[in-house]
Amino acid sequence: MLGFGAYSLRHDTFQIMERLPGVRPATVEEFGKYFDPHMEMIVDDDDQIFIGTDGGGIYHLIPDINSWTNYRLSDHPDLESRDIVIALYPKTDSSIYVGTRFQGLCTFNTSTRTFDCIERDRNSEFRLHIEATPAIEKDRAGRLWVGMS
């Protein structure tokens, strides 16, 4: 089965996405086209869910009002490869670090709903020398660690 669900630590129960109270499941077409078995997902402090997809950018779910919104790095419909999101990490209250397959490291501003990708310059030691960022973590010193490939 494709999709996701919610596990309640308090009640020791698991609910599949299509059975969560008040939440409309994404269509089979959406899940079949963009959601692969290794999708990335984070939940923010307001219990909003951001899901990285395989060619569909980021899907944003607000469960309380049953709202799905899709945000893409590219406006061009033939450039799905630019919308492969393989890592998500909360940056601030209004932005998320986004690791992509071919765009490198980006940020997504949840207020303005815009992406900003770090410029890649293979000739400079001060730029990100990667195209794929499959892992993003921050240490106690505040350094951002980025997996590269």
PDB file of N, CA and C in Angstrom, residues 73-125:
ATOM      1  N   LEU A  73       9.440  23.250  -7.232  1.00  0.00           N
ATOM      2  CA  LEU A  73      10.630  24.057  -7.461  1.00  0.00           C
ATOM      3  C   LEU A  73      10.631  24.634  -8.862  1.00  0.00           C
ATOM      4  N   SER A  74      10.015  23.929  -9.803  1.00  0.00           N
ATOM      5  CA  SER A  74       9.988  24.358 -11.197  1.00  0.00           C
ATOM      6  C   SER A  74       8.551  24.618 -11.627  1.00  0.00           C
ATOM      7  N   ASP A  75       8.343  25.695 -12.358  1.00  0.00           N
ATOM      8  CA  ASP A  75       7.010  26.001 -12.885  1.00  0.00           C
ATOM      9  C   ASP A  75       6.735  25.252 -14.185  1.00  0.00           C
ATOM     10  N   HIS A  76       7.767  24.664 -14.762  1.00  0.00           N
ATOM     11  CA  HIS A  76       7.622  24.001 -16.059  1.00  0.00           C
ATOM     12  C   HIS A  76       7.155  22.561 -15.855  1.00  0.00           C
ATOM     13  N   PRO A  77       6.030  22.159 -16.461  1.00  0.00           N
ATOM     14  CA  PRO A  77       5.487  20.810 -16.233  1.00  0.00           C
ATOM     15  C   PRO A  77       6.380  19.673 -16.725  1.00  0.00           C
ATOM     16  N   ASP A  78       7.293  19.951 -17.646  1.00  0.00           N
ATOM     17  CA  ASP A  78       8.169  18.901 -18.164  1.00  0.00           C
ATOM     18  C   ASP A  78       9.456  18.739 -17.355  1.00  0.00           C
ATOM     19  N   LEU A  79       9.587  19.463 -16.259  1.00  0.00           N
ATOM     20  CA  LEU A  79      10.809  19.404 -15.471  1.00  0.00           C
ATOM     21  C   LEU A  79      10.570  18.753 -14.105  1.00  0.00           C
ATOM     22  N   GLU A  80       9.877  17.618 -14.104  1.00  0.00           N
ATOM     23  CA  GLU A  80       9.608  16.921 -12.846  1.00  0.00           C
ATOM     24  C   GLU A  80      10.890  16.502 -12.140  1.00  0.00           C
ATOM     25  N   SER A  81      11.967  16.298 -12.898  1.00  0.00           N
ATOM     26  CA  SER A  81      13.223  15.886 -12.266  1.00  0.00           C
ATOM     27  C   SER A  81      13.731  16.959 -11.308  1.00  0.00           C
ATOM     28  N   ARG A  82      13.363  18.196 -11.517  1.00  0.00           N
ATOM     29  CA  ARG A  82      13.775  19.271 -10.615  1.00  0.00           C
ATOM     30  C   ARG A  82      12.943  19.264  -9.325  1.00  0.00           C
ATOM     31  N   ASP A  83      11.875  18.503  -9.299  1.00  0.00           N
ATOM     32  CA  ASP A  83      10.978  18.463  -8.148  1.00  0.00           C
ATOM     33  C   ASP A  83      11.111  17.179  -7.333  1.00  0.00           C
ATOM     34  N   ILE A  84      12.265  16.520  -7.414  1.00  0.00           N
ATOM     35  CA  ILE A  84      12.496  15.323  -6.607  1.00  0.00           C
ATOM     36  C   ILE A  84      13.068  15.765  -5.265  1.00  0.00           C
ATOM     37  N   VAL A  85      12.264  15.643  -4.214  1.00  0.00           N
ATOM     38  CA  VAL A  85      12.652  16.067  -2.865  1.00  0.00           C
ATOM     39  C   VAL A  85      13.004  14.825  -2.060  1.00  0.00           C
ATOM     40  N   ILE A  86      14.261  14.758  -1.588  1.00  0.00           N
ATOM     41  CA  ILE A  86      14.722  13.551  -0.905  1.00  0.00           C
ATOM     42  C   ILE A  86      15.071  13.785   0.565  1.00  0.00           C
ATOM     43  N   ALA A  87      15.028  15.029   1.034  1.00  0.00           N
ATOM     44  CA  ALA A  87      15.288  15.305   2.447  1.00  0.00           C
ATOM     45  C   ALA A  87      14.580  16.588   2.851  1.00  0.00           C
ATOM     46  N   LEU A  88      14.071  16.612   4.075  1.00  0.00           N
ATOM     47  CA  LEU A  88      13.448  17.805   4.646  1.00  0.00           C
ATOM     48  C   LEU A  88      13.975  17.984   6.064  1.00  0.00           C
ATOM     49  N   TYR A  89      14.211  19.244   6.453  1.00  0.00           N
ATOM     50  CA  TYR A  89      14.662  19.523   7.813  1.00  0.00           C
ATOM     51  C   TYR A  89      14.150  20.907   8.197  1.00  0.00           C
ATOM     52  N   PRO A  90      13.511  21.044   9.365  1.00  0.00           N
ATOM     53  CA  PRO A  90      12.993  22.362   9.754  1.00  0.00           C
ATOM     54  C   PRO A  90      14.132  23.359   9.964  1.00  0.00           C
ATOM     55  N   LYS A  91      14.011  24.531   9.370  1.00  0.00           N
ATOM     56  CA  LYS A  91      15.030  25.577   9.507  1.00  0.00           C
ATOM     57  C   LYS A  91      14.600  26.589  10.565  1.00  0.00           C
ATOM     58  N   THR A  92      13.435  27.193  10.376  1.00  0.00           N
ATOM     59  CA  THR A  92      12.864  28.150  11.324  1.00  0.00           C
ATOM     60  C   THR A  92      11.362  27.903  11.366  1.00  0.00           C
ATOM     61  N   ASP A  93      10.654  28.782  12.064  1.00  0.00           N
ATOM     62  CA  ASP A  93       9.199  28.660  12.112  1.00  0.00           C
ATOM     63  C   ASP A  93       8.568  28.799  10.735  1.00  0.00           C
ATOM     64  N   SER A  94       9.237  29.518   9.832  1.00  0.00           N
ATOM     65  CA  SER A  94       8.612  29.759   8.533  1.00  0.00           C
ATOM     66  C   SER A  94       9.424  29.233   7.354  1.00  0.00           C
ATOM     67  N   SER A  95      10.395  28.368   7.614  1.00  0.00           N
ATOM     68  CA  SER A  95      11.120  27.814   6.472  1.00  0.00           C
ATOM     69  C   SER A  95      11.658  26.421   6.767  1.00  0.00           C
ATOM     70  N   ILE A  96      11.906  25.698   5.683  1.00  0.00           N
ATOM     71  CA  ILE A  96      12.339  24.298   5.745  1.00  0.00           C
ATOM     72  C   ILE A  96      13.535  24.142   4.813  1.00  0.00           C
ATOM     73  N   TYR A  97      14.572  23.448   5.277  1.00  0.00           N
ATOM     74  CA  TYR A  97      15.640  23.049   4.364  1.00  0.00           C
ATOM     75  C   TYR A  97      15.105  21.905   3.509  1.00  0.00           C
ATOM     76  N   VAL A  98      15.408  21.952   2.218  1.00  0.00           N
ATOM     77  CA  VAL A  98      14.928  20.952   1.277  1.00  0.00           C
ATOM     78  C   VAL A  98      16.118  20.369   0.527  1.00  0.00           C
ATOM     79  N   GLY A  99      16.322  19.069   0.683  1.00  0.00           N
ATOM     80  CA  GLY A  99      17.347  18.382  -0.088  1.00  0.00           C
ATOM     81  C   GLY A  99      16.714  17.813  -1.337  1.00  0.00           C
ATOM     82  N   THR A 100      17.304  18.086  -2.475  1.00  0.00           N
ATOM     83  CA  THR A 100      16.735  17.643  -3.747  1.00  0.00           C
ATOM     84  C   THR A 100      17.681  16.691  -4.469  1.00  0.00           C
ATOM     85  N   ARG A 101      17.163  16.015  -5.474  1.00  0.00           N
ATOM     86  CA  ARG A 101      17.973  15.079  -6.247  1.00  0.00           C
ATOM     87  C   ARG A 101      18.905  15.814  -7.208  1.00  0.00           C
ATOM     88  N   PHE A 102      18.439  16.900  -7.840  1.00  0.00           N
ATOM     89  CA  PHE A 102      19.263  17.557  -8.852  1.00  0.00           C
ATOM     90  C   PHE A 102      19.481  19.048  -8.624  1.00  0.00           C
ATOM     91  N   GLN A 103      18.813  19.642  -7.650  1.00  0.00           N
ATOM     92  CA  GLN A 103      18.951  21.076  -7.385  1.00  0.00           C
ATOM     93  C   GLN A 103      19.857  21.369  -6.191  1.00  0.00           C
ATOM     94  N   GLY A 104      20.327  20.339  -5.498  1.00  0.00           N
ATOM     95  CA  GLY A 104      21.155  20.565  -4.321  1.00  0.00           C
ATOM     96  C   GLY A 104      20.316  20.961  -3.118  1.00  0.00           C
ATOM     97  N   LEU A 105      20.858  21.835  -2.283  1.00  0.00           N
ATOM     98  CA  LEU A 105      20.184  22.269  -1.062  1.00  0.00           C
ATOM     99  C   LEU A 105      19.384  23.539  -1.314  1.00  0.00           C
ATOM    100  N   CYS A 106      18.130  23.513  -0.920  1.00  0.00           N
ATOM    101  CA  CYS A 106      17.245  24.664  -1.086  1.00  0.00           C
ATOM    102  C   CYS A 106      16.577  24.966   0.255  1.00  0.00           C
ATOM    103  N   THR A 107      15.935  26.108   0.326  1.00  0.00           N
ATOM    104  CA  THR A 107      15.046  26.400   1.443  1.00  0.00           C
ATOM    105  C   THR A 107      13.662  26.660   0.859  1.00  0.00           C
ATOM    106  N   PHE A 108      12.640  26.281   1.629  1.00  0.00           N
ATOM    107  CA  PHE A 108      11.260  26.558   1.252  1.00  0.00           C
ATOM    108  C   PHE A 108      10.682  27.455   2.330  1.00  0.00           C
ATOM    109  N   ASN A 109      10.247  28.657   1.936  1.00  0.00           N
ATOM    110  CA  ASN A 109       9.636  29.594   2.862  1.00  0.00           C
ATOM    111  C   ASN A 109       8.143  29.289   2.920  1.00  0.00           C
ATOM    112  N   THR A 110       7.661  28.845   4.073  1.00  0.00           N
ATOM    113  CA  THR A 110       6.265  28.440   4.188  1.00  0.00           C
ATOM    114  C   THR A 110       5.316  29.636   4.189  1.00  0.00           C
ATOM    115  N   SER A 111       5.829  30.830   4.490  1.00  0.00           N
ATOM    116  CA  SER A 111       4.981  32.029   4.458  1.00  0.00           C
ATOM    117  C   SER A 111       4.794  32.540   3.038  1.00  0.00           C
ATOM    118  N   THR A 112       5.896  32.668   2.296  1.00  0.00           N
ATOM    119  CA  THR A 112       5.810  33.196   0.931  1.00  0.00           C
ATOM    120  C   THR A 112       5.587  32.099  -0.102  1.00  0.00           C
ATOM    121  N   ARG A 113       5.751  30.842   0.330  1.00  0.00           N
ATOM    122  CA  ARG A 113       5.591  29.667  -0.532  1.00  0.00           C
ATOM    123  C   ARG A 113       6.554  29.684  -1.718  1.00  0.00           C
ATOM    124  N   THR A 114       7.788  30.052  -1.417  1.00  0.00           N
ATOM    125  CA  THR A 114       8.801  30.129  -2.463  1.00  0.00           C
ATOM    126  C   THR A 114      10.025  29.302  -2.076  1.00  0.00           C
ATOM    127  N   PHE A 115      10.742  28.843  -3.093  1.00  0.00           N
ATOM    128  CA  PHE A 115      11.979  28.103  -2.924  1.00  0.00           C
ATOM    129  C   PHE A 115      13.165  29.005  -3.238  1.00  0.00           C
ATOM    130  N   ASP A 116      14.273  28.770  -2.552  1.00  0.00           N
ATOM    131  CA  ASP A 116      15.526  29.447  -2.845  1.00  0.00           C
ATOM    132  C   ASP A 116      16.621  28.398  -2.749  1.00  0.00           C
ATOM    133  N   CYS A 117      17.287  28.125  -3.863  1.00  0.00           N
ATOM    134  CA  CYS A 117      18.329  27.099  -3.884  1.00  0.00           C
ATOM    135  C   CYS A 117      19.704  27.735  -3.791  1.00  0.00           C
ATOM    136  N   ILE A 118      20.602  27.066  -3.065  1.00  0.00           N
ATOM    137  CA  ILE A 118      21.965  27.548  -2.927  1.00  0.00           C
ATOM    138  C   ILE A 118      22.669  27.370  -4.261  1.00  0.00           C
ATOM    139  N   GLU A 119      23.261  28.436  -4.713  1.00  0.00           N
ATOM    140  CA  GLU A 119      23.956  28.403  -5.998  1.00  0.00           C
ATOM    141  C   GLU A 119      25.119  27.422  -5.944  1.00  0.00           C
ATOM    142  N   ARG A 120      25.209  26.607  -6.978  1.00  0.00           N
ATOM    143  CA  ARG A 120      26.313  25.647  -7.065  1.00  0.00           C
ATOM    144  C   ARG A 120      27.409  26.225  -7.955  1.00  0.00           C
ATOM    145  N   ASP A 121      28.617  26.223  -7.443  1.00  0.00           N
ATOM    146  CA  ASP A 121      29.770  26.674  -8.207  1.00  0.00           C
ATOM    147  C   ASP A 121      30.897  25.693  -7.951  1.00  0.00           C
ATOM    148  N   ARG A 122      31.114  24.806  -8.879  1.00  0.00           N
ATOM    149  CA  ARG A 122      32.117  23.760  -8.691  1.00  0.00           C
ATOM    150  C   ARG A 122      33.541  24.318  -8.622  1.00  0.00           C
ATOM    151  N   ASN A 123      33.755  25.567  -8.970  1.00  0.00           N
ATOM    152  CA  ASN A 123      35.090  26.152  -8.930  1.00  0.00           C
ATOM    153  C   ASN A 123      35.376  26.903  -7.633  1.00  0.00           C
ATOM    154  N   SER A 124      34.441  26.937  -6.730  1.00  0.00           N
ATOM    155  CA  SER A 124      34.641  27.662  -5.482  1.00  0.00           C
ATOM    156  C   SER A 124      34.521  26.723  -4.294  1.00  0.00           C
ATOM    157  N   GLU A 125      35.466  26.828  -3.356  1.00  0.00           N
ATOM    158  CA  GLU A 125      35.390  25.980  -2.173  1.00  0.00           C
ATOM    159  C   GLU A 125      34.312  26.466  -1.199  1.00  0.00           C
TER     160      GLU A 125
END
